[in-house]
Short mmCIF file of C-alpha atoms in Angstrom, two decimals:
data_model
loop_
_atom_site.label_atom_id
_atom_site.label_comp_id
_atom_site.label_asym_id
_atom_site.label_seq_id
_atom_site.Cartn_x
_atom_site.Cartn_y
_atom_site.Cartn_z
CA MET A 36 12.43 -34.47 27.34
CA ASN A 37 15.05 -33.60 30.06
CA TYR A 38 18.19 -33.34 27.84
CA GLU A 39 20.55 -32.83 30.75
CA LEU A 40 19.39 -36.26 32.24
CA GLN A 41 19.70 -37.85 28.79
CA LYS A 42 23.36 -36.70 28.46
CA LEU A 43 24.16 -38.22 32.02
CA LYS A 44 22.60 -41.54 30.86
CA MET A 45 24.55 -41.54 27.54
CA GLN A 46 27.69 -40.87 29.60
CA TYR A 47 27.51 -43.36 32.59
CA ILE A 48 25.32 -46.25 31.34
CA PRO A 49 27.98 -47.46 28.79
CA MET A 50 30.65 -47.13 31.63
CA PHE A 51 28.44 -49.27 33.97
CA ALA A 52 27.97 -51.84 31.15
CA ARG A 53 31.67 -52.06 30.78
CA GLY A 54 32.19 -52.62 34.39
CA GLU A 55 34.05 -49.32 35.00
CA ILE A 56 31.74 -48.08 37.72
CA SER A 57 29.40 -49.92 40.17
CA GLU A 58 25.62 -49.94 40.17
CA ARG A 59 25.17 -47.65 43.04
CA GLU A 60 27.90 -45.15 41.69
CA CYS A 61 26.11 -45.03 38.32
CA ALA A 62 22.68 -44.33 39.86
CA ARG A 63 24.25 -41.63 42.06
CA LEU A 64 25.99 -39.98 39.20
CA ILE A 65 22.82 -40.00 37.03
CA GLY A 66 20.33 -39.23 39.84
CA ILE A 67 18.06 -42.25 39.14
CA GLN A 68 17.10 -45.48 41.16
CA PRO A 69 19.44 -48.59 40.72
CA VAL A 70 16.65 -50.58 39.23
CA SER A 71 16.50 -48.07 36.39
CA VAL A 72 20.18 -48.34 36.01
CA TRP A 73 19.88 -52.23 35.53
CA ARG A 74 17.04 -51.77 33.03
CA LEU A 75 19.05 -49.27 30.89
CA LYS A 76 22.06 -51.58 31.09
CA LYS A 77 20.06 -54.44 29.72
CA ARG A 78 18.68 -52.44 26.87
CA TYR A 79 22.12 -50.98 26.03
CA LEU A 80 23.67 -54.37 25.82
CA LYS A 81 20.88 -55.47 23.43
CA TYR A 82 20.42 -52.41 21.12
CA GLY A 83 23.65 -50.28 21.71
CA ASP A 84 23.44 -46.54 21.21
CA ALA A 85 20.12 -46.81 19.49
CA ILE A 86 18.36 -46.82 22.78
CA TRP A 87 19.08 -43.05 23.08
CA ILE A 88 17.01 -42.32 19.95
CA HIS A 89 13.38 -41.84 20.51
CA GLY A 90 11.15 -44.31 18.60
CA ASN A 91 9.08 -41.54 16.93
CA THR A 92 12.12 -39.72 15.57
CA GLY A 93 11.56 -39.06 11.89
CA ARG A 94 7.91 -40.17 11.90
CA THR A 95 5.06 -37.79 10.90
CA PRO A 96 2.89 -37.00 13.93
CA LYS A 97 -0.54 -38.46 13.79
CA ASN A 98 -2.15 -35.17 14.64
CA LYS A 99 -0.12 -33.14 12.06
CA LYS A 100 -2.73 -31.50 9.70
CA TYR A 101 -0.65 -29.35 7.35
CA ASP A 102 2.17 -30.09 4.87
CA TYR A 103 5.05 -27.90 5.85
CA GLN A 104 6.87 -28.57 2.59
CA LYS A 105 3.76 -27.35 0.57
CA ILE A 106 3.72 -24.11 2.70
CA CYS A 107 7.38 -23.52 1.99
CA ASN A 108 7.01 -24.14 -1.83
CA ASP A 109 3.96 -21.74 -1.87
CA TYR A 110 6.04 -19.08 -0.05
CA LYS A 111 8.40 -18.98 -2.99
CA LYS A 112 5.58 -17.54 -5.13
CA PHE A 113 5.43 -14.50 -2.68
CA GLU A 114 8.93 -14.61 -1.63
CA GLY A 115 9.96 -11.49 0.40
CA THR A 116 6.52 -10.68 1.76
CA PRO A 117 6.09 -10.78 5.69
CA PHE A 118 4.65 -13.94 7.06
CA ALA A 119 1.33 -12.49 8.13
CA SER A 120 0.81 -11.01 4.59
CA PHE A 121 1.68 -14.47 3.14
CA ARG A 122 -1.00 -16.05 5.24
CA ASP A 123 -3.53 -13.71 3.76
CA ASP A 124 -2.27 -14.30 0.32
CA CYS A 125 -2.83 -17.96 0.70
CA GLU A 126 -6.51 -17.28 1.50
CA ASP A 127 -6.98 -14.80 -1.35
CA TYR A 128 -4.89 -16.09 -4.21
CA LEU A 129 -3.90 -19.70 -3.45
CA HIS A 130 -7.41 -20.52 -2.07
CA TYR A 131 -6.48 -22.90 0.77
CA ASP A 132 -9.45 -25.13 1.73
CA GLU A 133 -8.52 -24.75 5.40
CA LEU A 134 -6.29 -21.82 6.48
CA PRO A 135 -3.67 -22.76 8.97
CA SER A 136 -2.94 -20.43 11.93
CA TYR A 137 -0.14 -17.78 11.82
CA THR A 138 1.87 -20.06 14.18
CA THR A 139 1.66 -22.92 11.77
CA PHE A 140 3.04 -20.67 8.88
CA TYR A 141 5.67 -19.36 11.24
CA THR A 142 6.83 -22.78 12.31
CA ALA A 143 6.83 -24.31 8.82
CA LEU A 144 8.78 -21.44 7.31
CA SER A 145 11.27 -21.01 10.32
CA LEU A 146 12.06 -24.63 10.19
CA SER A 147 13.07 -24.46 6.59
CA GLY A 148 15.40 -21.60 7.34
CA ILE A 149 13.25 -18.80 6.03
CA ILE A 150 13.34 -15.54 8.06
CA SER A 151 10.48 -13.06 7.95
CA PRO A 152 11.52 -9.62 6.58
CA ARG A 153 9.79 -8.08 9.72
CA ALA A 154 11.88 -10.28 12.13
CA ARG A 155 15.11 -8.11 12.27
CA ILE A 156 13.96 -4.58 11.93
CA THR A 157 16.46 -2.81 14.24
CA SER A 158 15.05 -0.53 16.88
CA ARG A 159 16.48 2.96 17.16
CA GLU A 160 15.93 5.81 19.37
CA LYS A 161 13.09 8.03 18.26
CA LYS A 162 11.71 11.39 19.26
CA LYS A 163 8.74 11.16 21.51
CA HIS A 164 5.46 12.26 19.91
CA LEU A 165 2.19 12.72 21.78
CA PRO A 166 -0.45 10.35 20.31
CA ARG A 167 -3.31 12.12 18.68
CA ASP A 168 -6.80 10.72 19.44
CA GLU A 169 -8.51 9.44 16.39
CA ARG A 170 -11.75 10.99 15.29
CA PRO A 171 -14.81 9.13 16.74
CA ASN A 172 -17.00 9.30 13.59
CA GLU A 173 -16.47 7.93 10.12
CA GLY A 174 -16.16 10.61 7.50
CA ASP A 175 -15.02 13.28 10.01
CA LEU A 176 -11.44 13.19 8.79
CA ILE A 177 -9.42 11.36 6.10
CA GLN A 178 -5.59 11.31 5.83
CA ILE A 179 -4.05 11.57 2.33
CA ASP A 180 -0.54 11.08 1.22
CA ALA A 181 1.51 9.50 -1.65
CA SER A 182 4.29 6.81 -1.66
CA LEU A 183 7.02 6.56 -4.23
CA HIS A 184 8.22 2.96 -4.32
CA ASP A 185 9.25 0.14 -6.57
CA TRP A 186 5.65 -1.23 -6.65
CA PHE A 187 6.21 -3.54 -9.52
CA MET A 188 9.63 -4.79 -8.49
CA ASN A 189 11.19 -3.99 -11.84
CA GLY A 190 13.50 -1.03 -10.74
CA HIS A 191 11.05 1.59 -11.82
CA LYS A 192 9.41 3.63 -9.12
CA VAL A 193 5.87 4.98 -9.38
CA THR A 194 3.78 6.79 -6.89
CA LEU A 195 0.69 5.41 -5.13
CA HIS A 196 -1.72 8.10 -3.86
CA GLY A 197 -3.87 6.90 -0.90
CA ALA A 198 -6.57 8.08 1.51
CA ILE A 199 -7.66 6.53 4.76
CA ASP A 200 -10.58 7.19 7.14
CA ASP A 201 -9.11 8.23 10.62
CA ALA A 202 -11.98 6.64 12.56
CA THR A 203 -12.45 3.29 10.95
CA HIS A 204 -8.94 2.84 9.28
CA LYS A 205 -10.75 2.00 6.05
CA ILE A 206 -8.96 2.87 2.70
CA VAL A 207 -11.29 5.23 0.79
CA GLY A 208 -9.07 5.73 -2.19
CA LEU A 209 -5.91 4.41 -3.95
CA TYR A 210 -4.49 5.67 -7.23
CA PHE A 211 -1.31 4.99 -9.03
CA CYS A 212 0.52 7.73 -11.09
CA GLU A 213 4.04 8.02 -12.38
CA ASN A 214 4.79 10.84 -9.88
CA GLU A 215 3.03 12.62 -7.00
CA CYS A 216 0.66 15.30 -8.52
CA LEU A 217 -2.40 17.17 -8.06
CA LEU A 218 -4.27 14.97 -10.66
CA GLY A 219 -3.59 11.87 -8.48
CA TYR A 220 -5.18 13.57 -5.37
CA TYR A 221 -8.10 14.71 -7.35
CA GLN A 222 -8.67 11.07 -8.37
CA LEU A 223 -8.53 10.17 -4.76
CA LEU A 224 -11.23 12.75 -3.90
CA TRP A 225 -13.36 11.48 -6.82
CA GLN A 226 -12.94 7.79 -5.55
CA VAL A 227 -14.09 8.94 -2.09
CA PHE A 228 -17.19 10.64 -3.68
CA LEU A 229 -18.05 7.52 -5.67
CA ARG A 230 -17.41 5.12 -2.83
CA THR A 231 -19.53 6.99 -0.31
CA GLY A 232 -22.41 7.30 -2.82
CA GLY A 233 -21.94 11.07 -3.44
CA LEU A 234 -20.68 12.16 0.00
CA LEU A 235 -17.45 13.98 1.03
CA PRO A 236 -15.38 14.12 4.13
CA ARG A 237 -15.63 17.04 6.52
CA SER A 238 -11.91 17.54 6.71
CA ILE A 239 -8.63 16.29 5.10
CA TYR A 240 -5.28 15.83 6.87
CA SER A 241 -2.16 16.09 4.59
CA ASP A 242 1.44 17.12 4.62
CA ARG A 243 2.72 20.51 3.48
CA SER A 244 3.38 19.46 -0.03
CA GLN A 245 3.19 22.11 -2.73
CA CYS A 246 0.34 20.17 -4.29
CA PHE A 247 -1.75 21.35 -1.25
CA PHE A 248 -0.14 24.61 -0.13
CA THR A 249 1.93 27.14 -1.86
CA THR A 250 5.54 27.38 -0.84
CA ARG A 251 5.89 31.16 -1.20
CA GLY A 252 3.91 34.25 -0.31
CA ALA A 253 1.73 33.87 2.60
CA THR A 254 2.49 31.75 5.73
CA LEU A 255 0.94 28.39 6.12
CA GLU A 256 -1.42 29.82 8.86
CA GLU A 257 -2.53 32.55 6.42
CA GLN A 258 -3.09 29.88 3.73
CA LEU A 259 -5.31 27.75 6.11
CA ALA A 260 -7.15 30.95 7.01
CA GLY A 261 -7.85 31.42 3.34
CA ALA A 262 -5.49 34.15 2.07
CA GLU A 263 -6.86 34.54 -1.43
CA LYS A 264 -3.64 35.58 -3.08
CA SER A 265 -1.85 32.40 -2.14
CA GLU A 266 -4.53 29.78 -2.58
CA THR A 267 -3.62 26.67 -4.61
CA GLN A 268 -6.05 24.78 -6.81
CA TRP A 269 -6.42 22.21 -4.14
CA GLN A 270 -7.38 24.78 -1.60
CA LYS A 271 -9.89 26.49 -4.01
CA THR A 272 -11.46 22.97 -4.67
CA CYS A 273 -11.65 22.16 -1.02
CA LYS A 274 -13.19 25.57 -0.23
CA GLU A 275 -15.86 25.19 -2.85
CA LEU A 276 -16.69 21.92 -1.35
CA GLN A 277 -16.54 23.25 2.18
CA ILE A 278 -13.87 20.71 3.26
CA GLU A 279 -11.50 21.88 6.01
CA LEU A 280 -7.82 21.36 5.40
CA ILE A 281 -5.44 20.49 8.15
CA ALA A 282 -1.66 20.47 7.56
CA ALA A 283 0.57 18.13 9.33
CA TYR A 284 4.05 19.23 10.63
CA SER A 285 5.72 15.76 10.83
CA PRO A 286 5.13 12.32 9.37
CA GLN A 287 4.31 11.09 12.94
CA ALA A 288 1.32 13.44 12.89
CA LYS A 289 -0.37 11.53 10.14
CA GLY A 290 0.77 8.18 11.38
CA ARG A 291 -2.34 6.30 10.13
CA ILE A 292 -1.49 6.78 6.43
CA GLU A 293 2.31 6.23 7.08
CA ARG A 294 1.59 2.88 8.65
CA LEU A 295 -0.72 2.02 5.64
CA TRP A 296 2.31 2.59 3.38
CA GLN A 297 4.34 0.06 5.43
CA THR A 298 1.57 -2.46 5.18
CA LEU A 299 1.04 -1.95 1.45
CA GLN A 300 4.64 -2.11 0.67
CA GLY A 301 4.85 -5.46 2.22
CA ARG A 302 1.88 -6.82 0.38
CA LEU A 303 1.16 -5.26 -3.02
CA PRO A 304 4.52 -5.68 -4.74
CA TYR A 305 4.50 -9.41 -4.16
CA ILE A 306 0.84 -9.78 -5.16
CA PHE A 307 1.60 -7.73 -8.36
CA ARG A 308 4.56 -10.12 -9.08
CA PHE A 309 2.35 -13.17 -8.55
CA LEU A 310 -0.54 -11.89 -10.84
CA LYS A 311 2.03 -10.45 -13.47
CA ILE A 312 0.76 -6.91 -12.99
CA ASP A 313 3.44 -4.50 -14.22
CA THR A 314 1.71 -1.33 -15.41
CA VAL A 315 0.02 1.59 -13.76
CA GLU A 316 -3.18 0.95 -15.66
CA ARG A 317 -3.54 -2.59 -14.72
CA ALA A 318 -2.58 -1.85 -11.18
CA ASN A 319 -5.29 0.76 -10.89
CA ALA A 320 -7.88 -1.69 -12.33
CA PHE A 321 -6.77 -4.26 -9.69
CA LEU A 322 -7.13 -1.89 -6.72
CA ALA A 323 -10.94 -1.56 -6.68
CA ASP A 324 -11.37 -5.11 -5.47
CA PHE A 325 -8.27 -5.04 -3.38
CA ILE A 326 -9.57 -2.17 -1.31
CA ASP A 327 -12.82 -3.96 -0.48
CA GLY A 328 -10.91 -7.08 0.67
CA PHE A 329 -8.40 -4.92 2.64
CA ASN A 330 -11.08 -3.07 4.40
CA ALA A 331 -13.14 -6.39 5.25
CA ARG A 332 -9.94 -7.65 6.86
CA PHE A 333 -8.46 -4.53 8.66
CA ALA A 334 -11.19 -1.93 9.24
CA VAL A 335 -12.46 -1.43 12.74
CA GLU A 336 -15.65 -0.03 14.25
CA ALA A 337 -15.85 3.66 14.73
CA GLN A 338 -16.27 4.93 18.35
CA ASP A 339 -19.51 6.66 17.33
CA GLU A 340 -21.71 4.92 14.84
CA ILE A 341 -23.11 8.08 13.40
CA LEU A 342 -21.70 8.90 9.98
CA HIS A 343 -20.11 12.28 9.38
CA TRP A 344 -19.87 12.09 5.61
CA LYS A 345 -21.51 15.12 4.23
CA THR A 346 -23.44 16.05 0.99
CA PRO A 347 -21.79 18.51 -1.56
CA PRO A 348 -22.87 22.09 -0.81
CA ALA A 349 -24.63 22.37 -4.08
CA ARG A 350 -26.37 19.88 -6.36
CA ASP A 351 -25.19 21.51 -9.72
CA ILE A 352 -21.53 21.30 -9.12
CA ASP A 353 -19.59 20.20 -12.27
CA PHE A 354 -17.33 17.53 -10.78
CA ASP A 355 -15.50 17.02 -14.13
CA TYR A 356 -14.43 20.64 -14.00
CA LEU A 357 -13.74 20.62 -10.20
CA PHE A 358 -11.53 17.63 -10.18
CA SER A 359 -9.39 18.65 -13.11
CA VAL A 360 -6.08 20.31 -13.17
CA LYS A 361 -6.65 23.87 -14.52
CA ALA A 362 -4.48 26.48 -16.20
CA GLU A 363 -5.62 29.94 -17.42
CA LYS A 364 -4.72 30.46 -21.09
CA LYS A 365 -5.13 32.98 -23.89
CA THR A 366 -4.93 32.17 -27.66
CA HIS A 367 -2.84 33.98 -30.21
CA SER A 368 -4.32 35.64 -33.19
CA ASP A 369 -4.24 32.38 -35.22
CA GLY A 370 -6.13 30.45 -32.38
CA HIS A 371 -3.11 28.52 -31.00
CA PHE A 372 -1.74 28.58 -27.48
CA ILE A 373 1.25 27.16 -25.60
CA TYR A 374 1.13 24.63 -22.92
CA HIS A 375 4.41 23.42 -21.39
CA GLY A 376 6.22 24.47 -24.52
CA TYR A 377 3.84 22.52 -26.91
CA ARG A 378 1.42 24.24 -29.32
CA PHE A 379 -2.22 23.48 -29.22
CA ARG A 380 -5.04 24.94 -31.18
CA LEU A 381 -8.54 25.83 -29.69
CA LEU A 382 -11.31 24.55 -32.01
CA THR A 383 -14.05 27.10 -31.85
CA LYS A 384 -15.81 29.49 -34.30
CA ARG A 385 -13.89 32.33 -32.76
CA SER A 386 -10.58 31.23 -31.48
CA SER A 387 -8.32 34.24 -31.78
CA CYS A 388 -7.34 36.13 -28.74
CA VAL A 389 -9.78 34.56 -26.25
CA ARG A 390 -9.23 33.64 -22.66
CA PHE A 391 -10.32 30.25 -21.38
CA THR A 392 -9.49 27.53 -18.79
CA LEU A 393 -7.50 24.52 -19.85
CA CYS A 394 -8.62 21.55 -17.97
CA LEU A 395 -6.71 18.18 -17.67
CA SER A 396 -8.44 15.13 -16.30
CA GLU A 397 -8.10 11.37 -16.23
CA THR A 398 -11.61 11.08 -17.30
CA TYR A 399 -11.46 13.07 -20.59
CA GLY A 400 -7.88 14.04 -21.14
CA LEU A 401 -7.45 17.75 -22.27
CA ARG A 402 -10.29 20.17 -22.96
CA ALA A 403 -10.82 23.88 -22.91
CA TYR A 404 -13.65 25.35 -20.73
CA MET A 405 -15.12 28.79 -21.47
CA LYS A 406 -18.50 30.32 -20.57
CA GLY A 407 -19.83 27.18 -19.15
CA ARG A 408 -18.96 24.98 -22.18
CA TYR A 409 -16.27 22.52 -23.14
CA PHE A 410 -14.35 22.80 -26.45
CA ASP A 411 -12.02 20.48 -28.32
CA VAL A 412 -8.27 21.28 -28.52
CA GLU A 413 -5.86 20.04 -31.15
CA LEU A 414 -2.21 19.21 -30.64
CA MET A 415 0.03 20.88 -33.31
CA ASP A 416 3.40 19.51 -32.38
CA PRO A 417 4.17 15.87 -31.93
CA LEU A 418 5.19 15.20 -28.22
CA CYS A 419 8.91 14.13 -27.70
CA ASP A 420 11.19 13.86 -24.81
CA VAL A 421 13.78 16.52 -24.87
CA VAL A 422 16.05 18.30 -22.29
CA GLY A 423 14.33 20.99 -20.40
CA ASP A 424 10.77 19.65 -21.11
CA THR A 425 8.50 21.15 -18.37
CA MET A 426 5.46 19.02 -19.03
CA PRO A 427 4.93 16.65 -16.09
CA ILE A 428 5.11 12.83 -16.91
CA VAL A 429 1.56 12.30 -15.77
CA GLU A 430 0.15 14.97 -18.14
CA LYS A 431 2.33 13.73 -21.13
CA ASP A 432 1.09 10.35 -20.53
CA LEU A 433 -2.62 11.39 -20.62
CA ILE A 434 -2.06 13.28 -23.88
CA TYR A 435 -0.45 10.18 -25.45
CA ARG A 436 -3.38 8.05 -24.34
CA TYR A 437 -6.15 10.50 -25.32
CA PHE A 438 -4.81 12.40 -28.22
CA TYR A 439 -2.80 10.10 -30.44
CA ALA A 440 -5.57 8.56 -32.67
CA ASP A 441 -3.36 9.20 -35.77
CA THR A 442 0.31 9.25 -34.87
CA HIS A 443 1.32 9.41 -38.59
CA SER A 444 -0.13 12.75 -39.26
CA GLY A 445 1.61 14.53 -36.41
CA LEU A 446 -1.76 15.99 -35.34
CA ALA A 447 -4.11 14.58 -32.68
CA LEU A 448 -7.77 15.39 -31.73
CA ILE A 449 -9.96 14.60 -28.84
CA ARG A 450 -13.64 15.29 -28.83
CA ALA A 451 -15.18 17.12 -25.86
CA GLY A 452 -18.08 15.33 -24.45
#
């Protein structure tokens, strides 16, 4: 509709009907033929101002397929998520029989006054970074990182560890922990191993966190070159598996995983709220199916179809030991040892003054490793939260879950498998 022409008609036709201007003057002012002026005058005298209202105003179009009000009501279940994410949620969780296009969702929500969270992101001047070409083969490089965020929308921030393949953009691992830690990254590597059927990546791209590289002693270049005195547990593990470590010097260098966090932060919290998932354990159980659906929707084909996942360097690797957080310990004369200020007892025939490796894992909790065997350990002091406690939250949580079979006695025992 020509709204400017409509305004001229609304202004001059009533004047012509009242005799204030002539037929030719009215036609000239509006820009139409005199015969049209007479026709409009006749309708105006019969119906009044109603002639300016289109006859279909307020009617539902015959070709309208979707209920805009239903879309707006459904959006309240995922309120705050970007429109594109909401469209995927309608397919996955609300089970729409026929999924409307993104344009339909945008139109329905915009007409009701809802603005997408991504609509008003202010742009700012950024430093220029040369783009890095992605690897051509799947399994050649994975990027890993962790994101601290209010994932359950309850004010309590937890950390999501993630790994993504550089060539195909597939998520190869996601794991929730209370905080960023080596245990979470070991769980990522274990997920990669299981998802690929016992294969490992050729290289790993990460930031320079102290989980990966030591912050004192040798320089980062010396650490990457394998300086023995400054190797972290992560470096030793990757060295044994013959995985190359690459350190990023800026967030932009590992942009693939950084963009993944932006996507997940716009989706997962609202899905968790809809499904009433509010614990780390339930979230980790949910992620297995979520990863498959995410990859089916967003993964791309690699430039080269040849897979570069590789087999472990040896078949007899003890992955339970390899993917555990380790600490070298020595017992006292009565068989007990100290770990983060708490007393534990080593349960062996000869437990006094022996050296062993204490292993902490999500799979089995806490065990002692000595001469190729695992041994039980016993907690002698009840765990408590005190000022100056050095035990990480993740480790304390594992001990709570695995050890406290009898919380009344003050002692706890876990059996080594």
